[in-house]
């Protein structure tokens, strides 16, 4: 009985670690994309402003 319980615990523990790890990775990727957009936007800010004003018309 003890062995089965610990086996289930390990599986649940690994699942939680996997979920947390995946969430952390997705957050890092999202931050990377956001920072890239901000960085590229600061360089080509004038171009994107022109594009958005054209799209609004």
C-alpha positions as a Markdown table, in Angstrom:
| # | Residue | x | y | z |
|---|---|---|---|---|
| 1 | Unk | 0.0 | 0.0 | 0.0 |
| 2 | Unk | 2.7 | 2.5 | 0.9 |
| 3 | Unk | 4.6 | 1.8 | -2.4 |
| 4 | Unk | 1.4 | 2.5 | -4.4 |
| 5 | Unk | 0.8 | 5.7 | -2.6 |
| 6 | Unk | 4.3 | 6.9 | -3.1 |
| 7 | Unk | 4.2 | 6.0 | -6.7 |
| 8 | Unk | 1.0 | 8.1 | -7.2 |
| 9 | Unk | 2.6 | 10.9 | -5.3 |
| 10 | Unk | 5.7 | 10.9 | -7.5 |
| 11 | Unk | 3.5 | 10.9 | -10.6 |
| 12 | Unk | 1.4 | 13.9 | -9.3 |
| 13 | Unk | 4.6 | 15.6 | -8.2 |
| 14 | Unk | 6.2 | 15.2 | -11.7 |
| 15 | Unk | 3.0 | 16.4 | -13.3 |
| 16 | Unk | 2.9 | 19.5 | -11.2 |
| 17 | Unk | 6.6 | 20.2 | -11.9 |
| 18 | Unk | 6.0 | 19.7 | -15.6 |
| 19 | Unk | 3.0 | 22.1 | -15.6 |
| 20 | Unk | 5.0 | 24.7 | -13.6 |
| 21 | Unk | 8.0 | 24.2 | -15.9 |
| 22 | Unk | 5.9 | 24.6 | -19.0 |
| 23 | Unk | 4.2 | 27.7 | -17.6 |
| 24 | Unk | 7.6 | 29.2 | -16.7 |
| 25 | Unk | 8.9 | 28.5 | -20.2 |
| 26 | Unk | 5.8 | 30.0 | -21.9 |
| 27 | Unk | 6.2 | 33.1 | -19.7 |
| 28 | Unk | 9.8 | 33.4 | -20.7 |
| 29 | Unk | 8.9 | 33.0 | -24.4 |
| 30 | Unk | 6.1 | 35.6 | -24.0 |
| 31 | Unk | 8.4 | 38.1 | -22.3 |
| 32 | Unk | 11.0 | 37.5 | -25.0 |
| 33 | Unk | 8.4 | 38.2 | -27.7 |
| 34 | Unk | 7.1 | 41.3 | -25.9 |
| 35 | Unk | 10.7 | 42.7 | -25.4 |
| 36 | Unk | 11.5 | 42.0 | -29.0 |
| 37 | Unk | 8.3 | 43.9 | -30.1 |
| 38 | Unk | 9.2 | 46.8 | -27.8 |
| 39 | Unk | 12.8 | 46.8 | -29.0 |
| 40 | Unk | 11.8 | 46.6 | -32.7 |
| 41 | Unk | 9.0 | 49.1 | -32.1 |
| 42 | Unk | 11.4 | 51.7 | -30.6 |
| 43 | Unk | 13.6 | 51.4 | -33.7 |
| 44 | Unk | 10.8 | 51.3 | -36.3 |
| 45 | Unk | 8.3 | 53.3 | -34.3 |
| 46 | Unk | 7.8 | 55.9 | -37.0 |
| 47 | Unk | 7.1 | 53.2 | -39.6 |
| 48 | Unk | 4.6 | 51.4 | -37.4 |
| 49 | Unk | 2.8 | 54.7 | -36.6 |
| 50 | Unk | 2.5 | 55.5 | -40.3 |
| 51 | Unk | 1.2 | 52.0 | -41.0 |
| 52 | Unk | -1.4 | 52.2 | -38.3 |
| 53 | Unk | -2.6 | 55.6 | -39.4 |
| 54 | Unk | -3.0 | 54.3 | -43.0 |
| 55 | Unk | -4.8 | 51.2 | -41.7 |
| 56 | Unk | -7.2 | 53.4 | -39.7 |
| 57 | Unk | -8.2 | 55.3 | -42.8 |
